[in-house]
Coordinates of C-alpha atoms in Angstrom, one line a residue:
Chain C
M1 CA 0.0 0.0 0.0
I2 CA 1.3 3.4 -0.9
E3 CA 0.1 6.4 1.1
V4 CA 0.0 9.8 -0.6
K5 CA -0.6 13.1 1.2
V6 CA -1.1 16.3 -0.7
R7 CA 0.0 19.4 1.2
A8 CA -0.8 23.0 0.5
K9 CA -0.9 26.1 2.6
G10 CA 0.4 24.3 5.7
R11 CA -2.0 21.4 5.8
V12 CA -2.9 18.1 4.2
I13 CA -5.6 18.8 1.7
K14 CA -5.9 15.2 0.4
R15 CA -4.9 11.8 1.6
V16 CA -5.0 8.8 -0.8
M17 CA -4.1 5.1 -0.3
L18 CA -3.1 3.3 -3.4
F19 CA -3.4 -0.4 -3.1
K20 CA -0.6 -1.2 -5.5
E21 CA 2.7 -2.9 -5.2
R22 CA 4.5 -0.7 -7.7
I23 CA 3.7 2.7 -9.2
R24 CA 5.7 5.5 -10.7
V25 CA 5.6 8.9 -9.1
I26 CA 4.4 10.4 -12.5
D27 CA 1.4 8.1 -12.5
V28 CA 0.4 9.1 -9.0
L29 CA 0.6 12.8 -10.1
R30 CA -1.5 12.0 -13.2
Y31 CA -4.0 10.3 -11.0
L32 CA -4.2 13.5 -8.9
G33 CA -4.3 15.7 -11.9
L34 CA -1.1 17.4 -11.1
N35 CA 2.0 18.0 -13.2
E36 CA 5.6 17.8 -12.2
E37 CA 6.2 21.6 -12.5
E38 CA 3.7 22.4 -9.8
V39 CA 4.8 20.0 -7.1
I40 CA 7.7 18.8 -5.0
V41 CA 7.5 15.1 -4.0
I42 CA 9.1 13.9 -0.8
D43 CA 9.6 10.3 0.3
V44 CA 8.8 10.5 4.0
K45 CA 10.6 7.3 5.0
K46 CA 13.8 8.1 3.2
G47 CA 13.6 11.8 3.6
K48 CA 14.4 12.3 -0.1
M49 CA 13.1 14.3 -2.9
L50 CA 11.7 12.2 -5.8
T51 CA 11.7 12.8 -9.5
H52 CA 8.8 11.8 -11.7
D53 CA 10.3 8.6 -13.0
V54 CA 11.0 6.9 -9.6
V55 CA 9.0 3.8 -8.9
L56 CA 7.4 3.5 -5.5
E57 CA 7.2 0.1 -4.0
G58 CA 5.5 -1.6 -1.1
D59 CA 4.9 0.4 2.0
S60 CA 5.9 3.8 0.7
E61 CA 4.6 7.1 2.0
I62 CA 5.0 10.3 0.0
I63 CA 4.1 13.9 0.5
V64 CA 3.2 16.0 -2.5
Y65 CA 3.8 19.6 -1.8
M66 CA 1.9 21.9 -4.1
V67 CA 3.5 25.1 -5.2
Y68 CA 0.2 26.8 -6.1
P69 CA -2.6 25.5 -3.9
R70 CA -5.7 24.4 -5.8
E71 CA -8.3 21.7 -5.6
V72 CA -7.2 18.2 -6.4
Chain M
M1 CA 16.8 14.2 -6.7
I2 CA 15.0 17.2 -8.4
R3 CA 14.5 17.6 -12.0
L4 CA 14.9 21.0 -13.5
R5 CA 13.6 20.7 -17.0
Y6 CA 14.4 24.2 -18.2
A7 CA 18.0 23.6 -17.5
K8 CA 18.0 19.9 -18.6
L9 CA 19.3 19.0 -15.2
A10 CA 18.6 16.4 -12.5
L11 CA 20.3 17.3 -9.3
C12 CA 20.8 15.5 -6.0
E13 CA 19.9 17.5 -2.8
E14 CA 23.4 18.7 -2.1
H15 CA 24.1 19.9 -5.7
F16 CA 20.7 21.5 -6.0
V17 CA 21.4 23.7 -2.9
E18 CA 24.9 24.5 -4.4
Y19 CA 23.3 25.3 -7.8
I20 CA 20.8 27.8 -6.1
H21 CA 23.6 29.4 -4.2
K22 CA 25.6 29.8 -7.4
R23 CA 22.8 31.4 -9.3
V24 CA 22.0 33.9 -6.5
R25 CA 25.7 34.6 -6.0
I26 CA 25.9 35.7 -9.7
I27 CA 23.1 38.2 -9.1
I28 CA 24.7 39.6 -5.9
E29 CA 28.1 39.9 -7.5
K30 CA 26.6 41.8 -10.5
A31 CA 24.7 44.1 -8.1
L32 CA 27.9 44.8 -6.1
R33 CA 29.7 45.7 -9.2
H34 CA 26.9 48.2 -9.9
G35 CA 27.6 49.9 -6.6
M36 CA 25.0 48.3 -4.4
P37 CA 25.6 49.1 -0.7
K38 CA 27.2 46.2 1.1
R39 CA 24.8 46.5 4.1
I40 CA 21.9 44.4 3.0
V41 CA 18.6 44.2 4.7
A42 CA 16.4 41.1 3.9
A43 CA 12.8 42.1 4.1
V44 CA 11.2 39.1 5.8
S45 CA 7.5 38.4 6.3
G46 CA 7.8 34.9 7.7
G47 CA 6.7 33.2 4.4
K48 CA 8.9 30.8 2.6
D49 CA 10.3 33.2 -0.1
S50 CA 11.7 35.7 2.3
M51 CA 13.0 33.1 4.7
V52 CA 14.7 31.3 1.9
L53 CA 16.2 34.6 0.8
L54 CA 17.5 35.3 4.3
H55 CA 19.0 31.8 4.5
I56 CA 20.8 32.2 1.2
L57 CA 22.1 35.7 2.0
V58 CA 23.5 34.5 5.3
K59 CA 25.3 31.6 3.5
L60 CA 26.7 33.9 0.8
S61 CA 27.8 36.5 3.3
K62 CA 30.5 34.1 4.5
T63 CA 32.3 34.5 1.1
L64 CA 31.0 37.8 -0.1
P65 CA 31.5 41.3 1.4
L66 CA 28.0 41.6 2.8
K67 CA 26.6 42.6 6.2
V68 CA 23.2 40.9 6.4
Y69 CA 20.3 42.2 8.5
A70 CA 16.7 41.2 8.6
A71 CA 13.7 43.5 8.8
F72 CA 10.1 42.5 9.7
I73 CA 7.2 44.9 9.6
D74 CA 4.6 44.2 12.2
L75 CA 1.4 45.3 10.5
G76 CA -0.7 44.9 13.6
I77 CA -3.0 42.3 12.0
G78 CA -3.8 40.5 15.3
D79 CA -3.0 36.8 15.5
Y80 CA -1.5 36.7 12.0
S81 CA 1.1 39.4 12.8
D82 CA 2.0 37.7 16.2
R83 CA 2.5 34.3 14.6
T84 CA 4.6 35.5 11.7
R85 CA 6.7 37.6 14.0
K86 CA 7.4 34.7 16.2
V87 CA 8.5 32.6 13.2
V88 CA 10.9 35.4 12.1
E89 CA 12.3 36.0 15.5
D90 CA 13.1 32.4 16.1
Y91 CA 14.6 31.9 12.7
C92 CA 16.8 35.1 13.0
N93 CA 18.0 33.8 16.5
D94 CA 18.9 30.5 14.9
L95 CA 20.8 32.2 12.1
G96 CA 22.4 34.8 14.4
V97 CA 21.1 37.6 12.2
E98 CA 20.2 41.1 13.7
L99 CA 16.5 41.6 13.3
I100 CA 14.9 45.1 13.0
I101 CA 11.2 45.1 13.8
L102 CA 9.2 48.0 12.5
E103 CA 5.8 48.3 14.2
V104 CA 3.2 50.1 12.3
R105 CA 1.0 50.5 15.3
K106 CA 3.8 52.0 17.4
V107 CA 4.3 54.9 15.0
L108 CA 0.8 55.4 13.5
G109 CA -1.3 54.2 16.4
I110 CA -3.4 52.0 14.2
S111 CA -3.0 48.9 12.1
V112 CA -2.9 48.7 8.3
N113 CA -6.5 47.3 8.1
E114 CA -7.7 50.2 10.3
L115 CA -5.9 52.6 8.0
S116 CA -7.4 51.1 4.9
R117 CA -10.9 51.3 6.4
T118 CA -10.4 55.0 7.2
V119 CA -9.1 55.9 3.7
K120 CA -11.6 53.6 2.1
K121 CA -9.0 51.7 0.0
P122 CA -8.5 48.0 -0.4
V123 CA -6.4 46.6 2.5
C124 CA -3.9 44.9 0.2
S125 CA -3.1 48.2 -1.6
I126 CA -2.6 50.1 1.7
C127 CA -0.6 47.3 3.1
G128 CA 1.7 47.2 0.0
L129 CA 2.1 51.0 0.3
V130 CA 3.0 51.0 4.0
K131 CA 5.4 48.1 3.6
R132 CA 7.1 49.8 0.6
Y133 CA 7.3 53.1 2.4
F134 CA 8.7 51.6 5.7
L135 CA 11.3 49.5 3.9
N136 CA 12.4 52.3 1.6
A137 CA 12.7 54.6 4.7
L138 CA 14.7 52.0 6.5
G139 CA 17.0 51.5 3.5
V140 CA 17.5 55.3 3.2
E141 CA 18.2 55.8 7.0
M142 CA 20.6 52.8 7.1
G143 CA 22.3 53.5 3.7
A144 CA 21.6 49.9 3.0
T145 CA 20.2 47.8 0.2
I146 CA 16.7 46.2 0.7
A147 CA 16.6 42.7 -0.5
T148 CA 13.2 41.2 -1.3
G149 CA 12.1 37.6 -1.9
H150 CA 10.5 38.2 -5.2
H151 CA 11.2 35.2 -7.4
L152 CA 10.9 34.3 -11.1
D153 CA 7.2 33.5 -10.8
D154 CA 6.3 36.8 -9.0
I155 CA 8.2 38.9 -11.7
V156 CA 6.9 37.0 -14.7
S157 CA 3.3 37.1 -13.4
Y158 CA 3.7 40.8 -12.8
V159 CA 4.9 41.3 -16.4
V160 CA 2.1 39.1 -17.9
K161 CA -0.6 40.8 -15.7
N162 CA 0.6 44.3 -16.9
V163 CA 0.7 43.2 -20.5
L164 CA -2.8 41.8 -20.2
T165 CA -4.3 44.6 -18.3
H166 CA -3.4 48.3 -18.3
L167 CA 0.2 49.2 -18.4
G168 CA 1.2 48.1 -21.8
E169 CA 4.6 46.7 -22.9
E170 CA 6.5 49.9 -23.6
H171 CA 6.7 50.9 -19.9
L172 CA 7.5 47.5 -18.6
K173 CA 11.0 47.2 -17.2
V174 CA 12.3 44.8 -14.7
S175 CA 15.7 44.4 -13.2
Y176 CA 17.5 42.5 -10.4
L177 CA 18.7 45.8 -9.0
L178 CA 16.9 49.1 -8.5
P179 CA 19.9 51.5 -7.8
Q180 CA 19.9 54.2 -5.2
A181 CA 18.3 57.5 -6.1
K182 CA 17.2 60.7 -4.4
G183 CA 15.0 59.6 -1.5
A184 CA 15.2 55.9 -2.6
S185 CA 17.3 53.1 -1.3
A186 CA 18.8 50.4 -3.5
K187 CA 16.6 47.3 -3.8
V188 CA 17.8 44.0 -5.0
R189 CA 15.9 40.8 -5.9
P190 CA 18.4 38.0 -5.6
L191 CA 15.8 35.3 -6.4
I192 CA 14.7 36.8 -9.7
R193 CA 15.9 33.8 -11.6
I194 CA 14.7 31.2 -9.2
S195 CA 11.3 29.7 -9.7
E196 CA 8.8 29.3 -6.8
R197 CA 9.1 25.5 -7.1
E198 CA 12.9 25.8 -6.6
V199 CA 12.3 28.1 -3.6
L200 CA 9.9 25.6 -2.0
A201 CA 12.4 22.7 -2.7
Y202 CA 15.2 24.8 -1.1
A203 CA 13.0 25.5 2.0
L204 CA 12.2 21.8 2.4
L205 CA 15.7 20.6 1.9
N206 CA 17.1 23.1 4.4
N207 CA 14.4 22.5 7.0
I208 CA 13.6 26.2 7.0
K209 CA 10.7 26.8 9.4
Y210 CA 8.4 29.3 7.7
F211 CA 4.8 30.5 8.2
E212 CA 2.6 28.4 5.9
G213 CA -0.7 30.1 6.5
A214 CA -2.2 33.0 4.5
C215 CA -2.9 36.6 5.5
P216 CA -6.6 36.8 6.7
F217 CA -7.1 39.6 4.1
A218 CA -5.6 37.7 1.2
P219 CA -8.3 37.4 -1.5
R220 CA -9.5 33.9 -2.2
K221 CA -9.2 34.4 -5.9
S222 CA -6.7 36.7 -7.6
I223 CA -5.6 37.2 -11.2
D224 CA -2.0 36.8 -10.0
G225 CA -2.7 33.3 -8.7
L226 CA -4.4 32.4 -11.9
I227 CA -1.6 33.7 -14.1
K228 CA 1.0 31.8 -12.0
R229 CA -0.9 28.6 -12.4
V230 CA -1.4 29.1 -16.2
L231 CA 2.3 30.0 -16.6
T232 CA 3.3 26.8 -14.7
E233 CA 1.1 24.8 -17.0
I234 CA 2.8 26.4 -20.0
E235 CA 6.2 25.8 -18.3
S236 CA 5.5 22.1 -17.9
E237 CA 4.8 21.8 -21.7
Y238 CA 7.5 24.2 -22.8
P239 CA 10.3 24.4 -20.2
G240 CA 12.1 27.7 -20.0
T241 CA 9.1 29.8 -20.9
K242 CA 9.2 31.8 -17.6
L243 CA 12.9 32.6 -18.0
A244 CA 12.3 33.6 -21.7
I245 CA 9.5 36.1 -20.6
L246 CA 11.8 37.5 -18.0
S247 CA 14.7 38.0 -20.4
K248 CA 12.4 39.8 -22.8
Y249 CA 11.5 42.5 -20.2
E250 CA 14.7 42.6 -18.1
V251 CA 16.8 45.7 -18.4
P252 CA 20.2 46.5 -17.0
P253 CA 20.2 48.5 -13.7
E254 CA 21.8 51.5 -15.7
E255 CA 18.5 51.9 -17.6
I256 CA 16.6 52.0 -14.3
S257 CA 19.0 54.6 -13.0
K258 CA 18.4 56.7 -16.0
A259 CA 14.7 56.6 -15.5
L260 CA 15.2 57.4 -11.8
E261 CA 17.2 60.6 -12.6
S262 CA 14.0 62.5 -13.4
S263 CA 12.3 61.2 -10.2
I264 CA 11.1 63.7 -7.6
T265 CA 10.9 63.6 -3.8
C266 CA 8.0 64.2 -1.5
S267 CA 7.8 67.8 -0.2
S268 CA 6.7 66.5 3.2
C269 CA 9.0 63.6 3.9
G270 CA 11.8 63.8 1.4
L271 CA 11.4 60.3 0.1
I272 CA 10.9 59.3 -3.6
S273 CA 7.5 60.1 -4.9
L274 CA 5.5 60.2 -8.1
S275 CA 3.9 63.5 -7.2
N276 CA 4.7 66.6 -5.0
V277 CA 3.4 64.7 -2.0
C278 CA 3.9 60.9 -1.7
A279 CA 0.9 58.6 -1.3
F280 CA 1.9 57.6 2.2
C281 CA 1.9 61.3 3.4
R282 CA -1.3 62.0 1.5
Y283 CA -3.2 59.1 3.1
T284 CA -1.9 59.7 6.6
Q285 CA -2.7 63.5 6.2
M286 CA -6.3 62.4 5.5
V287 CA -6.5 60.2 8.7
F288 CA -4.3 62.1 11.2
D289 CA -4.6 65.7 9.8
K290 CA -0.8 65.5 9.6
A291 CA 1.5 63.8 7.1
M292 CA 3.3 61.0 9.0
G293 CA 6.2 60.5 6.7
L294 CA 8.7 62.4 8.9
E295 CA 7.4 60.7 12.0
V296 CA 8.1 57.3 10.4
R297 CA 11.6 58.3 9.4
K298 CA 12.2 59.6 12.9
Y299 CA 11.0 56.3 14.4
I300 CA 13.1 54.2 12.0
K301 CA 16.2 56.3 12.6
E302 CA 16.1 55.3 16.3
L303 CA 16.0 51.6 15.3
V304 CA 19.0 51.7 12.8
P305 CA 21.8 49.5 14.0
K306 CA 24.9 51.6 14.9
D307 CA 27.7 49.5 13.4

């Protein structure tokens, strides 16, 4: 399971659980209707910034920081 | 890793921070060559842009001849001002930077929202006017440069907004440095070539504690926000668009200096003005029956660090 939190203006505005074993960051963003230029993606467990092509596996947790807050 | 498509780069955290420092350093070095005063005051609001600016300036001051200060304007907007002030005070303590706090209420006796109500103008326009006036007065009294956290997205959205609305292209000039002039301090925008996304990434990577909330008077919808979002969408399809727009309207500081040669000063307070009496003195005259420009300058003079 992959947990995705979308943060904007200091709070989590959306929380999504993806029941997948493997998924690319870009596919998560597409699912949320976001593009790479408007977000920064952080892997919570590794404390690292992720690019669009990284494949998330197993029990991952990511935070998607939106540069310009809008509804997702 | 962060991917910067406009530069065809993918950088690790360490090299991304180095890359940002290098790009800001180029701007500061160019500004210093143009005679920018070495005393530099970062105008901080507590938001991420200004906190990132302060962080970078402090880092660069270790290798550049800069003396960095921070200035915070307490606008007197209740809880919002208290919280942002606390964030700024804590961060300046951590960095070991001297913080100058300018309290609007202390010198005017009212907050900016009360002032805007009295003069019947939108609070954001009065707030902008007061902030610009206080910062310019501080820069003049200190003989310092005022550094602001305006980044690429701010400048480009300003340009596009003006092209789309009223000003027209022929008057649009932007520069990383507004040189000193009669009654005006030098102003520098070190983040002019850094996008908001890069600023956010820098803040997250360096664990910069900034105030994430919004001003209670900030409009829910604004044309600036919409322009920024649209530009970001264009940028994602055509990387480098924002920088291309900036380079079309960017002029060297000499050109700004030339334009400032014909500027006039306010007959009441002596700071730069578009007319005989500056807007700040005009509005305060309406409210207090007395132009408060000189009072503000006197108040700020007492706060100027002596070294």
